[in-house]
Coordinates of C-alpha atoms and ligand atoms in Angstrom, one line a residue:
Chain A
M13 CA -154.5 -24.7 217.8
H14 CA -157.6 -26.1 219.9
I15 CA -157.8 -27.2 223.0
L16 CA -158.6 -30.9 221.3
K17 CA -155.5 -31.2 220.1
L18 CA -153.6 -29.6 223.5
I19 CA -155.0 -32.5 225.5
F20 CA -154.3 -35.1 222.9
K21 CA -150.4 -34.3 222.9
N22 CA -150.9 -33.8 226.9
S23 CA -152.4 -37.8 226.8
F24 CA -149.1 -38.9 225.2
R25 CA -146.8 -36.9 226.9
H26 CA -146.0 -39.9 228.9
K27 CA -146.3 -42.9 226.3
L28 CA -145.7 -45.4 228.7
R29 CA -148.2 -44.7 231.0
T30 CA -150.8 -44.0 228.8
F31 CA -150.8 -46.9 226.6
L32 CA -150.7 -49.3 230.5
T33 CA -153.6 -47.1 231.2
I34 CA -155.6 -47.5 228.6
L35 CA -154.5 -51.4 228.2
G36 CA -156.6 -51.4 232.1
V37 CA -159.2 -50.2 231.0
T38 CA -159.7 -52.4 227.8
V39 CA -159.1 -55.3 230.1
A40 CA -161.4 -54.2 233.1
I41 CA -164.1 -53.0 230.1
L42 CA -163.3 -56.5 228.4
A43 CA -164.0 -58.6 231.7
F44 CA -166.6 -56.1 232.9
G45 CA -168.4 -56.4 229.5
L46 CA -167.8 -60.9 229.7
L47 CA -169.3 -61.0 233.1
R48 CA -172.6 -58.9 232.2
T49 CA -172.9 -61.5 229.5
V50 CA -173.0 -64.4 231.6
V51 CA -175.0 -63.1 234.3
S52 CA -177.8 -62.2 230.8
A53 CA -176.6 -65.3 229.7
W54 CA -178.0 -67.0 232.9
Y55 CA -181.4 -65.0 232.5
A56 CA -181.6 -65.5 228.9
G57 CA -184.6 -68.6 229.5
V58 CA -186.6 -66.0 231.7
E59 CA -186.5 -63.2 229.1
A60 CA -186.9 -65.5 226.0
S61 CA -190.1 -67.0 228.0
S62 CA -193.9 -65.5 227.7
A63 CA -196.3 -64.3 229.4
T64 CA -198.4 -65.6 227.8
R65 CA -197.9 -69.5 228.7
L66 CA -198.5 -71.0 231.7
V67 CA -196.9 -74.4 232.7
T68 CA -198.4 -76.5 235.2
R69 CA -196.2 -78.6 237.3
N70 CA -196.7 -81.4 240.3
S71 CA -196.9 -78.9 242.9
V72 CA -194.5 -81.1 245.3
S73 CA -191.5 -81.2 242.9
L74 CA -190.5 -81.4 239.6
V75 CA -189.6 -85.1 239.7
F76 CA -193.3 -86.5 240.5
P77 CA -195.5 -86.6 237.3
L78 CA -199.3 -85.3 236.6
P79 CA -201.8 -87.3 235.2
L80 CA -202.4 -87.1 231.0
S81 CA -205.6 -86.9 232.1
Y82 CA -205.5 -83.8 233.3
K83 CA -205.2 -82.2 230.1
E84 CA -208.9 -82.4 229.4
K85 CA -209.9 -81.0 232.3
I86 CA -207.2 -78.2 231.9
R87 CA -208.2 -77.6 228.2
Q88 CA -211.8 -76.9 229.7
I89 CA -211.1 -73.8 232.1
E90 CA -212.0 -70.8 231.2
G91 CA -209.3 -68.3 229.4
V92 CA -207.5 -71.5 228.5
K93 CA -206.2 -71.2 224.7
G94 CA -204.5 -74.0 223.8
V95 CA -202.6 -77.3 226.5
S96 CA -199.3 -79.7 225.3
Y97 CA -197.4 -81.4 227.8
G98 CA -193.7 -82.9 228.5
T99 CA -191.4 -85.1 230.0
W100 CA -188.1 -84.4 230.6
F101 CA -186.0 -87.3 229.2
G102 CA -182.8 -86.5 230.7
G103 CA -180.7 -88.6 228.7
I104 CA -177.2 -88.7 227.9
Y105 CA -175.3 -88.5 224.6
I106 CA -171.6 -90.7 224.6
D107 CA -170.7 -88.8 227.8
E108 CA -172.0 -87.7 230.6
K109 CA -170.5 -84.3 230.8
N110 CA -172.3 -83.7 226.7
F111 CA -175.1 -81.8 228.4
F112 CA -178.1 -80.7 226.2
A113 CA -181.4 -80.4 227.0
N114 CA -183.5 -82.8 226.0
Y115 CA -187.3 -84.1 226.5
S116 CA -190.6 -85.6 224.8
M117 CA -194.0 -83.8 224.1
E118 CA -196.7 -83.8 221.8
P119 CA -194.8 -81.9 219.1
R120 CA -198.0 -81.0 216.9
T121 CA -199.6 -78.7 220.3
Y122 CA -196.0 -78.1 221.9
L123 CA -194.9 -76.4 219.2
A124 CA -198.2 -74.5 218.4
M125 CA -197.1 -72.6 221.0
Y126 CA -193.9 -71.9 220.7
P127 CA -193.9 -69.6 217.4
E128 CA -190.1 -68.5 217.6
I129 CA -189.3 -72.0 216.9
I130 CA -188.3 -72.3 213.2
I131 CA -188.9 -75.9 211.4
Q132 CA -188.6 -76.9 207.7
E133 CA -192.3 -77.7 206.5
D134 CA -190.8 -81.0 204.7
Q135 CA -188.5 -81.6 207.9
W136 CA -191.6 -81.1 210.3
N137 CA -193.7 -83.1 208.0
V138 CA -191.5 -86.2 208.5
F139 CA -190.7 -85.3 211.9
L140 CA -194.7 -85.7 212.3
R141 CA -194.9 -88.7 210.7
D142 CA -192.0 -90.5 212.5
R143 CA -192.7 -92.5 215.5
K144 CA -188.9 -92.5 216.7
G145 CA -188.3 -88.7 214.8
A146 CA -186.3 -86.5 216.8
A147 CA -185.7 -82.4 216.1
A148 CA -182.9 -80.5 217.5
G149 CA -181.5 -76.7 217.8
K150 CA -179.4 -76.0 215.2
K151 CA -176.0 -75.2 217.6
L152 CA -176.5 -78.8 218.8
A153 CA -176.5 -80.2 215.7
E154 CA -173.3 -78.1 214.7
R155 CA -171.7 -78.8 217.9
Y156 CA -171.9 -83.0 217.6
G157 CA -172.0 -82.8 213.6
W158 CA -175.4 -84.0 213.1
K159 CA -177.1 -84.4 209.8
I160 CA -180.8 -84.8 209.2
G161 CA -181.2 -88.6 209.4
D162 CA -178.5 -89.7 211.5
V163 CA -179.3 -92.3 214.4
I164 CA -178.8 -90.6 217.9
T165 CA -178.5 -93.2 220.4
L166 CA -179.4 -91.4 224.0
K167 CA -178.5 -93.2 227.2
G168 CA -181.5 -92.9 229.9
T169 CA -181.0 -92.2 233.5
I170 CA -184.9 -91.9 234.5
F171 CA -185.9 -94.2 231.7
P172 CA -183.1 -96.5 231.3
G173 CA -181.4 -98.3 228.6
N174 CA -180.7 -97.3 225.7
W175 CA -183.0 -94.9 223.0
D176 CA -183.0 -94.6 219.9
F177 CA -183.2 -91.5 217.5
V178 CA -183.9 -90.1 214.1
L179 CA -182.8 -87.0 213.6
D180 CA -185.6 -86.2 211.4
A181 CA -185.7 -82.4 211.9
I182 CA -183.5 -79.1 212.8
Y183 CA -185.0 -76.3 214.4
K184 CA -183.5 -72.0 213.9
G185 CA -184.5 -69.7 216.3
R186 CA -186.4 -66.5 215.2
D187 CA -183.9 -64.4 217.1
D188 CA -181.0 -64.5 218.4
T189 CA -182.9 -65.0 222.3
V190 CA -183.4 -68.2 221.2
D191 CA -182.4 -71.5 222.7
E192 CA -180.9 -73.8 219.9
T193 CA -179.3 -76.0 221.9
A194 CA -182.1 -78.2 222.5
F195 CA -183.5 -81.8 221.8
F196 CA -187.0 -83.4 221.5
F197 CA -189.2 -86.5 220.6
H198 CA -192.4 -87.9 221.1
W199 CA -194.0 -88.5 224.2
D200 CA -195.7 -91.3 222.7
Y201 CA -192.8 -93.2 222.0
L202 CA -191.7 -92.8 225.5
N203 CA -195.0 -93.6 226.6
E204 CA -195.3 -97.2 224.5
T205 CA -192.0 -98.1 224.7
L206 CA -193.1 -97.7 229.1
K207 CA -196.0 -99.5 228.5
K208 CA -194.5 -102.2 227.0
A209 CA -191.9 -102.6 229.0
G210 CA -194.5 -102.6 231.7
R211 CA -192.7 -99.8 234.1
G212 CA -194.5 -96.9 235.7
W213 CA -194.7 -93.6 234.6
T214 CA -197.1 -94.3 231.6
D215 CA -199.7 -91.9 230.7
K216 CA -198.1 -89.5 233.0
V217 CA -196.3 -86.1 232.1
G218 CA -193.6 -84.3 233.7
W219 CA -195.5 -80.7 233.0
F220 CA -198.2 -79.4 231.1
L221 CA -197.8 -76.3 228.4
I222 CA -200.6 -74.1 229.0
E223 CA -201.4 -71.1 226.4
I224 CA -203.5 -68.9 227.4
E225 CA -205.8 -65.7 225.5
D226 CA -204.5 -62.6 227.8
P227 CA -200.7 -62.2 229.3
D228 CA -203.0 -60.8 231.9
I229 CA -204.8 -62.9 233.8
A230 CA -202.1 -65.2 234.1
A231 CA -202.1 -65.7 237.8
E232 CA -206.4 -65.9 237.7
V233 CA -205.7 -68.8 235.6
S234 CA -203.2 -70.2 237.4
L235 CA -205.3 -70.8 240.0
R236 CA -208.4 -71.3 238.6
I237 CA -206.2 -75.0 237.6
D238 CA -204.5 -75.2 241.2
K239 CA -207.8 -74.8 242.7
N240 CA -209.4 -77.7 239.9
F241 CA -207.4 -79.9 241.6
K242 CA -207.3 -79.6 245.1
N243 CA -206.8 -82.0 247.3
S244 CA -206.5 -84.5 244.4
L245 CA -204.2 -87.2 244.3
A246 CA -201.9 -84.9 242.1
E247 CA -202.1 -81.8 243.6
T248 CA -200.6 -78.8 241.1
L249 CA -199.2 -75.9 240.8
T250 CA -199.3 -73.2 237.8
E251 CA -196.8 -70.3 237.0
T252 CA -195.9 -68.8 234.3
E253 CA -193.0 -70.0 231.9
K254 CA -191.4 -66.5 233.5
A255 CA -192.1 -68.1 236.6
F256 CA -191.0 -71.1 236.2
Q257 CA -187.3 -70.3 234.3
L258 CA -186.4 -68.5 237.7
S259 CA -187.2 -71.1 239.9
F260 CA -184.2 -72.8 238.0
I261 CA -182.0 -70.2 238.3
S262 CA -182.7 -68.8 242.3
M263 CA -181.0 -71.9 243.6
T264 CA -178.0 -70.3 241.7
E265 CA -179.0 -66.7 242.2
A266 CA -176.3 -66.3 244.8
I267 CA -173.7 -66.9 242.0
V268 CA -175.1 -64.3 240.2
I269 CA -175.1 -61.4 242.2
A270 CA -171.5 -62.5 243.0
I271 CA -170.9 -61.7 239.3
R272 CA -173.1 -59.1 239.1
L273 CA -170.4 -57.9 242.3
V274 CA -167.0 -58.9 240.9
S275 CA -168.2 -57.1 237.4
F276 CA -168.6 -53.6 239.6
V277 CA -165.5 -54.7 241.5
I278 CA -163.4 -54.7 238.8
I279 CA -164.9 -51.0 237.4
F280 CA -164.1 -49.4 241.2
I281 CA -161.2 -51.0 240.6
I282 CA -159.9 -49.4 237.1
M283 CA -161.2 -45.6 238.9
A284 CA -158.3 -46.0 241.2
V285 CA -156.2 -46.9 238.5
V286 CA -157.6 -44.6 235.8
A287 CA -157.4 -41.4 239.5
N288 CA -154.2 -41.9 239.7
T289 CA -153.1 -41.7 236.5
M290 CA -154.7 -38.8 236.5
A291 CA -153.8 -37.4 239.9
M292 CA -150.0 -38.7 238.5
T293 CA -150.5 -36.3 235.5
A294 CA -152.4 -33.1 237.2
R295 CA -149.8 -33.6 239.4
E296 CA -146.6 -32.5 236.5
R297 CA -148.6 -30.0 235.2
I298 CA -149.7 -27.5 238.3
G299 CA -147.0 -25.3 237.0
E300 CA -148.6 -25.1 233.5
Y301 CA -151.7 -25.2 234.8
A302 CA -150.7 -22.0 236.8
I303 CA -149.4 -19.9 232.7
F304 CA -152.9 -20.4 231.3
K305 CA -154.6 -19.5 234.8
T306 CA -152.3 -16.1 234.7
L307 CA -153.2 -15.9 230.3
G308 CA -156.6 -15.5 232.0
F309 CA -158.3 -18.7 231.2
G310 CA -160.8 -19.8 233.3
S311 CA -161.7 -22.6 236.1
F312 CA -163.9 -24.3 232.7
H313 CA -160.7 -24.2 230.7
I314 CA -158.2 -26.0 233.5
A315 CA -160.9 -28.5 234.2
G316 CA -161.8 -29.2 230.7
L317 CA -157.9 -30.0 230.0
I318 CA -157.9 -32.6 233.2
L319 CA -161.5 -33.7 232.2
G320 CA -160.4 -34.0 228.7
E321 CA -157.5 -36.2 229.1
S322 CA -159.4 -38.1 231.3
L323 CA -161.8 -38.8 228.5
F324 CA -159.7 -39.7 226.2
V325 CA -157.6 -41.7 227.6
T326 CA -160.8 -43.8 229.6
M327 CA -162.7 -43.4 226.1
M328 CA -160.1 -45.4 224.5
G329 CA -159.3 -48.3 226.6
A330 CA -163.8 -48.3 225.9
T331 CA -163.8 -48.5 223.0
L332 CA -161.0 -51.3 222.7
G333 CA -162.6 -53.0 225.4
I334 CA -166.3 -52.8 224.0
L335 CA -164.5 -54.0 219.9
L336 CA -162.8 -56.5 221.8
T337 CA -165.8 -57.8 223.7
F338 CA -168.1 -59.1 220.5
P339 CA -165.0 -61.6 219.3
A340 CA -164.6 -62.5 222.6
A341 CA -167.9 -63.0 223.7
A342 CA -167.8 -65.6 220.5
I343 CA -165.1 -67.8 221.4
F344 CA -166.9 -68.0 225.4
G345 CA -170.4 -68.5 223.7
K346 CA -169.1 -71.7 221.7
E347 CA -166.4 -73.2 224.5
L348 CA -169.4 -72.8 227.2
S349 CA -172.5 -73.1 224.9
Q350 CA -173.2 -76.4 226.9
Y351 CA -173.7 -74.3 229.9
F352 CA -175.0 -71.0 228.2
P353 CA -177.1 -72.1 225.1
I354 CA -177.8 -67.7 224.8
F355 CA -174.4 -66.4 225.1
N356 CA -174.7 -62.8 223.2
V357 CA -173.3 -59.7 223.8
A358 CA -176.7 -57.1 224.7
R359 CA -177.2 -53.9 224.1
E360 CA -177.9 -53.3 227.6
T361 CA -174.2 -54.0 228.5
I362 CA -172.4 -52.2 225.4
V363 CA -174.9 -48.9 227.2
L364 CA -173.4 -50.1 230.6
D365 CA -170.2 -50.3 229.1
I366 CA -170.1 -46.9 228.5
I367 CA -172.1 -45.7 231.3
A368 CA -168.8 -47.2 233.3
A369 CA -166.1 -45.3 231.4
L370 CA -167.8 -42.2 231.4
V371 CA -168.2 -42.4 235.5
V372 CA -164.7 -43.7 235.1
A373 CA -163.8 -40.8 233.2
F374 CA -165.3 -37.9 235.7
V375 CA -164.8 -39.7 238.9
A376 CA -161.0 -39.9 237.8
A377 CA -160.8 -36.7 236.9
L378 CA -162.6 -35.1 239.9
F379 CA -159.8 -34.9 242.2
P380 CA -156.7 -33.1 240.1
A381 CA -159.4 -30.9 238.4
W382 CA -160.7 -29.8 241.8
R383 CA -156.7 -29.3 243.1
A384 CA -155.6 -27.9 239.6
I385 CA -158.3 -25.0 239.7
H386 CA -158.1 -24.1 243.9
I387 CA -154.3 -23.5 244.0
R388 CA -153.2 -20.1 243.9
I389 CA -151.4 -19.1 240.5
A390 CA -148.9 -18.0 242.6
D391 CA -147.7 -21.0 244.6
G392 CA -148.4 -22.9 241.5
L393 CA -146.2 -20.9 239.2
R394 CA -142.9 -21.5 242.2
R395 CA -143.7 -24.8 241.4
V396 CA -142.4 -24.2 237.5
G397 CA -138.7 -23.6 237.9
Chain B
M17 CA -140.7 9.9 223.9
N18 CA -143.5 11.4 224.4
K19 CA -144.6 9.9 228.0
K20 CA -147.7 10.1 230.2
P21 CA -147.9 9.7 233.5
G22 CA -148.9 7.9 235.8
I23 CA -150.0 4.1 234.6
V24 CA -149.3 2.7 237.7
E25 CA -150.4 4.3 241.0
I26 CA -149.5 2.2 243.9
R27 CA -150.2 3.8 247.5
N28 CA -149.7 2.0 250.6
L29 CA -149.4 -1.7 249.6
C30 CA -149.1 -4.2 252.4
K31 CA -148.7 -8.0 251.8
A32 CA -147.9 -10.5 255.2
Y33 CA -147.8 -14.7 254.7
Q34 CA -149.1 -16.6 257.7
R35 CA -146.3 -19.5 258.6
G36 CA -147.7 -21.1 261.3
N37 CA -149.0 -19.0 263.5
Q38 CA -146.5 -17.0 263.0
L39 CA -147.5 -13.3 260.1
I40 CA -144.8 -12.6 258.1
T41 CA -144.7 -9.0 256.8
V42 CA -143.3 -9.2 252.9
L43 CA -144.5 -5.6 251.4
Q44 CA -144.9 -2.7 254.0
E45 CA -146.7 0.6 252.8
I46 CA -145.4 0.7 249.3
D47 CA -145.7 3.6 247.2
L48 CA -144.8 3.2 243.4
D49 CA -145.6 4.8 240.0
I50 CA -144.6 4.1 236.9
D51 CA -145.4 5.8 233.8
E52 CA -146.1 4.7 231.1
G53 CA -143.6 3.6 228.3
E54 CA -141.2 3.8 231.1
F55 CA -138.9 0.2 231.8
L56 CA -138.2 0.3 235.5
A57 CA -136.1 -2.0 237.2
L58 CA -136.7 -3.4 240.9
M59 CA -133.5 -5.1 242.7
G60 CA -133.1 -6.6 246.0
P61 CA -132.1 -9.4 247.6
S62 CA -134.0 -12.6 247.6
G63 CA -136.6 -13.0 249.7
S64 CA -137.4 -9.1 249.8
G65 CA -140.5 -9.8 248.9
K66 CA -139.5 -9.0 244.3
T67 CA -141.9 -11.4 242.9
T68 CA -144.8 -10.7 245.5
L69 CA -144.7 -7.2 244.3
L70 CA -144.4 -8.1 240.9
N71 CA -147.0 -10.5 241.3
L72 CA -150.0 -8.4 243.2
I73 CA -149.2 -5.6 240.0
A74 CA -150.1 -8.2 237.5
G75 CA -153.2 -9.5 239.2
I76 CA -152.1 -12.9 240.0
D77 CA -151.9 -12.6 244.0
K78 CA -154.1 -10.3 246.5
A79 CA -153.2 -7.7 248.4
D80 CA -153.5 -7.3 252.3
S81 CA -154.4 -3.4 252.5
G82 CA -153.5 -0.7 250.1
S83 CA -154.5 0.3 246.3
I84 CA -153.5 -0.9 242.8
R85 CA -154.7 1.5 240.0
I86 CA -153.7 0.3 236.3
G87 CA -154.6 2.2 233.5
G88 CA -156.8 4.2 236.0
I89 CA -158.8 0.6 236.9
E90 CA -158.0 -0.3 240.7
I91 CA -157.2 -4.0 240.3
T92 CA -157.7 -5.0 244.0
A93 CA -161.4 -4.3 243.7
L94 CA -162.1 -6.7 240.9
A95 CA -163.6 -10.4 241.5
E96 CA -161.4 -13.2 240.6
T97 CA -162.9 -13.8 236.8
E98 CA -162.9 -10.0 236.7
L99 CA -159.6 -10.0 237.3
A100 CA -158.3 -13.2 235.2
A101 CA -160.5 -11.2 231.9
W102 CA -158.1 -8.0 232.6
R103 CA -154.8 -9.5 232.9
A104 CA -155.6 -11.7 229.8
N105 CA -156.4 -7.9 228.4
N106 CA -153.7 -6.3 230.1
V107 CA -150.6 -7.9 231.3
G108 CA -148.3 -9.5 229.6
F109 CA -145.6 -11.7 231.8
I110 CA -142.1 -13.1 231.1
F111 CA -140.7 -15.4 233.6
Q112 CA -137.5 -16.4 234.4
F113 CA -138.2 -20.3 233.4
Y114 CA -139.8 -18.9 230.2
N115 CA -143.1 -20.8 230.9
L116 CA -143.6 -22.1 227.6
I117 CA -146.1 -25.1 227.2
P118 CA -143.7 -28.0 225.7
V119 CA -146.2 -29.5 223.6
L120 CA -147.4 -26.9 221.7
T121 CA -145.3 -25.2 219.2
A122 CA -143.2 -21.6 219.6
F123 CA -146.6 -20.4 217.0
E124 CA -149.5 -22.1 219.4
N125 CA -147.3 -20.8 222.8
V126 CA -147.8 -17.1 221.2
E127 CA -151.7 -17.8 219.5
L128 CA -152.8 -18.6 223.6
P129 CA -153.4 -16.0 224.7
L130 CA -155.4 -14.9 221.8
L131 CA -157.7 -17.5 222.1
L132 CA -159.8 -15.5 225.0
T133 CA -159.8 -12.9 222.5
G134 CA -162.9 -13.3 219.8
L135 CA -160.3 -13.2 217.2
S136 CA -160.3 -15.3 214.2
K137 CA -158.4 -18.0 212.9
G138 CA -156.6 -16.2 210.3
E139 CA -156.2 -12.4 212.5
R140 CA -154.8 -15.1 215.3
R141 CA -152.1 -16.1 212.8
T142 CA -151.6 -12.4 211.6
H143 CA -151.0 -11.2 215.6
V144 CA -149.2 -14.4 216.0
E145 CA -146.3 -14.1 213.1
T146 CA -145.8 -10.4 213.6
A147 CA -145.3 -10.4 217.7
L148 CA -142.6 -13.5 215.6
R149 CA -141.4 -10.9 213.9
V150 CA -140.7 -8.6 216.4
V151 CA -138.2 -11.0 218.9
N152 CA -137.0 -12.7 215.7
L153 CA -138.1 -15.9 215.7
A154 CA -140.4 -16.3 212.5
D155 CA -138.2 -19.2 211.1
R156 CA -138.9 -21.1 213.9
M157 CA -143.1 -20.7 215.2
D158 CA -143.7 -24.2 214.0
H159 CA -140.5 -25.3 216.6
S160 CA -141.4 -27.0 219.5
P161 CA -140.0 -25.5 223.1
G162 CA -137.4 -28.5 223.4
E163 CA -135.7 -28.3 220.3
L164 CA -135.4 -24.0 221.1
S165 CA -132.3 -22.2 222.6
G166 CA -133.1 -21.2 226.3
G167 CA -132.7 -17.6 224.3
Q168 CA -135.1 -18.5 221.9
Q169 CA -137.5 -19.8 224.5
Q170 CA -137.3 -16.2 226.6
R171 CA -138.0 -14.6 223.0
V172 CA -140.7 -17.0 221.9
A173 CA -142.2 -16.2 225.9
I174 CA -141.5 -12.6 224.8
A175 CA -143.6 -12.8 221.7
R176 CA -146.7 -14.4 223.9
A177 CA -146.3 -11.5 226.6
I178 CA -146.7 -8.4 223.4
V179 CA -149.0 -10.7 221.4
T180 CA -151.9 -8.9 222.5
D181 CA -150.8 -5.6 222.9
P182 CA -150.5 -5.3 226.8
T183 CA -151.1 -2.1 228.9
I184 CA -148.3 -3.1 231.0
L185 CA -145.3 -5.9 230.6
V186 CA -144.1 -7.9 234.1
A187 CA -140.7 -10.0 234.3
D188 CA -139.5 -12.4 236.4
E189 CA -135.6 -12.6 236.1
P190 CA -136.1 -12.4 232.6
T191 CA -132.2 -13.5 232.3
G192 CA -131.8 -15.0 235.0
D193 CA -131.4 -18.4 233.5
L194 CA -129.6 -17.1 230.4
D195 CA -125.9 -17.0 229.2
R196 CA -124.6 -13.9 228.8
D197 CA -125.0 -13.8 224.5
S198 CA -128.5 -14.7 224.9
A199 CA -129.4 -12.5 228.5
N200 CA -128.0 -9.7 225.5
D201 CA -130.3 -10.4 223.2
V202 CA -133.0 -10.4 225.6
L203 CA -132.3 -6.9 227.4
E204 CA -131.8 -5.3 223.7
L205 CA -135.3 -6.4 222.7
M206 CA -137.2 -5.5 225.8
E207 CA -135.3 -2.0 225.4
R208 CA -137.1 -2.2 221.5
L209 CA -139.7 -2.7 222.9
V210 CA -140.3 0.1 225.5
H211 CA -138.2 2.4 222.8
E212 CA -140.3 1.6 219.7
L213 CA -143.2 -0.1 221.0
G214 CA -143.5 2.6 223.8
K215 CA -144.4 -0.5 226.4
T216 CA -144.1 -0.5 230.0
I217 CA -142.0 -2.9 231.6
I218 CA -141.2 -3.9 235.2
M219 CA -138.2 -6.1 234.9
V220 CA -137.0 -8.1 238.0
T221 CA -133.3 -8.7 238.3
H222 CA -130.5 -9.6 240.1
D223 CA -128.0 -8.8 237.6
P224 CA -126.6 -5.1 237.8
R225 CA -126.3 -5.0 234.1
A226 CA -129.7 -6.0 233.1
A227 CA -130.9 -3.2 235.9
N228 CA -129.0 -0.4 233.6
K229 CA -130.9 -0.8 230.5
A230 CA -133.4 -0.1 233.1
H231 CA -135.1 3.9 232.9
Q232 CA -135.5 3.6 237.0
I233 CA -134.3 0.8 239.3
K234 CA -136.2 0.8 242.7
H235 CA -134.7 -1.7 245.4
L236 CA -136.7 -4.0 247.6
D237 CA -135.5 -4.4 250.8
K238 CA -137.6 -6.9 253.7
G239 CA -140.5 -5.1 251.9
V240 CA -140.1 -1.9 252.6
L241 CA -138.7 0.6 248.8
N242 CA -135.9 2.5 247.9
A243 CA -134.8 4.9 245.3
H244 CA -131.4 3.3 246.5
P245 CA -129.8 0.7 247.2
Q246 CA -129.7 -0.1 251.4
A247 CA -127.3 -2.4 251.6
D248 CA -127.6 -4.5 248.6
F249 CA -126.0 -7.6 248.4
Ligands
ATP418 N1 -147.2 -18.8 249.8 C1 -146.3 -18.3 250.4 N2 -146.6 -18.3 251.6 C2 -145.5 -17.8 253.1 N3 -144.2 -17.3 252.6 C3 -144.0 -16.8 251.3 C4 -145.0 -17.3 250.1 N4 -144.6 -16.4 249.5 C5 -144.0 -16.2 249.3 N5 -143.4 -16.3 250.9 C6 -142.7 -15.7 251.9 O1 -142.4 -13.9 251.0 C7 -141.0 -13.9 251.0 C8 -140.9 -13.2 249.7 O2 -140.7 -14.0 249.0 P1 -140.2 -13.3 246.9 O3 -141.0 -14.6 246.1 O4 -141.2 -11.8 247.1 O5 -139.0 -12.7 247.2 P2 -138.1 -12.0 246.0 O6 -137.8 -10.8 246.1 O7 -138.9 -12.3 244.9 O8 -137.1 -13.0 246.4 P3 -136.4 -14.0 245.1 O9 -135.0 -13.5 244.7 O10 -135.5 -14.8 245.9 O11 -137.2 -14.4 244.2 C9 -140.1 -15.0 251.3 O12 -139.3 -14.8 252.6 C10 -141.0 -16.1 251.1 O13 -140.8 -16.6 252.0
MG419 MG1 -138.8 -14.2 243.0

C-alpha cells in the first residue's frame, strides 16, 4: 500500500466532482494554450525576422514611395552588403475577404536575402524568365487549389485594373516559422505596366530591403542611410526588419494585451475552482487526517496527501488540455490562416501550460493543507462520529 | 499473570478549556496508576471528561499541568513531533466509530501504522496477517470497510491497534456503536488481548457489561476520579 495509491483512490471518491474539476482544468488549459498561441501568431512575423535585414521606407508614411535611384546610393553606404526593393500591391483575389499579402519585388536580390524561402530550381528558373510570373506560398496555393501554370487574376486597389499572373513557383518555408501564405511577382512587370499606362509611381518603390554584414551595426547603418537622404525630396526611415514588423503590431498591441490578460484570468478562475474542490475534499476528510495524525503521521504526510490529490487532478486535466491544444490549434490555424499565416503551438506555450497547472495545484492545496495540519487531533476526531 | 507495576503513572493532571471568557475545568488533579497487563474501565456521565483523559494518556492532547509517565517516559515533556513518534510506537487506538480509512482494504488499514516503521514489505505482510488472525479476520483482508459489518470493522480497528505491539491500548467506547453480539465479540477479543498477550488496556465505556470485563473500574465525575460511583447514571 503506497501513499500514491491512496492519493489515487481518494481522487475518485467523488467521481462526478473529480470529473467536473478535471474537465474544468482541461478546458481552461486548452483555452489558455489557444490564446497564447494567438498571441505568438500575432508576433510570428517579428519572430521570423532576421537581425541582419533592414527596411528603408519613406519617413512620412509607408504609403509614400521612394525613388528607385536611391538603390545605388544605399549600396555604396558602409556596412551594406546587398540592396533589394519591393512595392506593396494589395490586390484582391475574387473577393475582398480572400486576404493575403501580395507585393512586387526584384526576385534575384530579394530572395537572396531570404534563405528561409525555398523554391525548387526548375520552378525558380521559369519564374525568373517569365515577365508575368508569380510565386505563392504552399499554404496559400493549397487554400485556393492553385497549381503551377494557373493564371491568377488580382484586382488592383492601389493600382487599378485586373492583373493577370502565371503561377510559376510555389515556395516552402525552411521551417514552420516561415509564412507560407504570401504572393509575390516581378516589380519590373508592375513598373512597365504603369509606365505604359502613363500613371504615377513609375520608377518608384515602396521600400528597400537591405542586408547588412553584422547585426551589431544595424543602428549605425540605419543612421547613415537616413542621414544620406536628409533634406532630399523623399526622406527615409530605416529600421530593422523586426522593428518594421513591430510597427504593424503596435497598432493592435492593446488587443494582444487584452488577450494576454484574459489568458491569465482563465488560469485565475480555474485556480478558484480547484481550490474550492480541494477545500471541500479536505473538509470532508478532516476526521481521516486526524486518524493519520493519531497513528503518528506528520504534517509532511498530511500535506503530501492533499497536495498529491490536487496535483493529480490538476495534472490529469492539464495533460488532456495540452493534448487537445494541438488538434484544436491545427483546426484554428486552418480556419484563421488568412489572419494568422503562422499558427503553431510554441514550446513556450506548453511550458507555460505546465507552470500554470503546477501553480494552480499548489495554490489550491495550500489553504486546505494548512488547515488540516493545524487542526488539533482531538477536535479532528470529534468530527468523525 | 505476572504484573509489572506502574506502566502508567498520572500525577496532579489538570485540563481546562476556554469557552468564550469562561474557563471550564474538565480534569481536576487526577492521580492514576495502571499496571502492565491491566484492563481498566473508565466510566462516568457524559461530559465528565473521560475522552479528554484518554486523549491525554494517548498523547493526542496537551495537559495544562501535572505529569503523565508511560513506560517511564514523561510524555507531557515531549515536543509535537516526538510525541507523534512516541504514539506510533507506544499507543494503539480503538474508537467508537472504528475510524478506518474507507478507501483502503482491511489489510491496508492494518498496515498503515507499519508504514512509519522501517519494516520491509514482507515483514509488514507477516505482521498484518498475524494481527488479522488474532482478530479472526484473516479471510477478510481484501475487503474494504464498507463491505464489513460494524463488529468486523471494529475488529479490523483492533488489529490496526495491536499491529505495532504498542505499550498501551486505549479504547473510547469501543462497543458504543455495536449490537449486543458484536459487542460481546469485541469484548471477548479485548479480554484475550489482556490475558493471552499481556496487553494493557484503558477503556472508556458507558456499558456496565463492558466495564465488568475489566479488572478495575474507575469513575470520573465532573473531572474528579473515584474508585466508586458517586451518583452515576
Ligand atoms: N475542544 C473543546 N473546547 C471546549 N470544550 C471542550 C472541548 N473538548 C471537550 N470539551 C468539553 O470538555 C468536557 C469533557 O468532554 P469529554 O469529551 O472528555 O467528555 P466525555 O466524558 O468523553 O463525554 P461523553 O461520554 O459524552 O463522550 C465537556 O464539557 C466538553 O464540552
Ligand atoms: Mg467521550
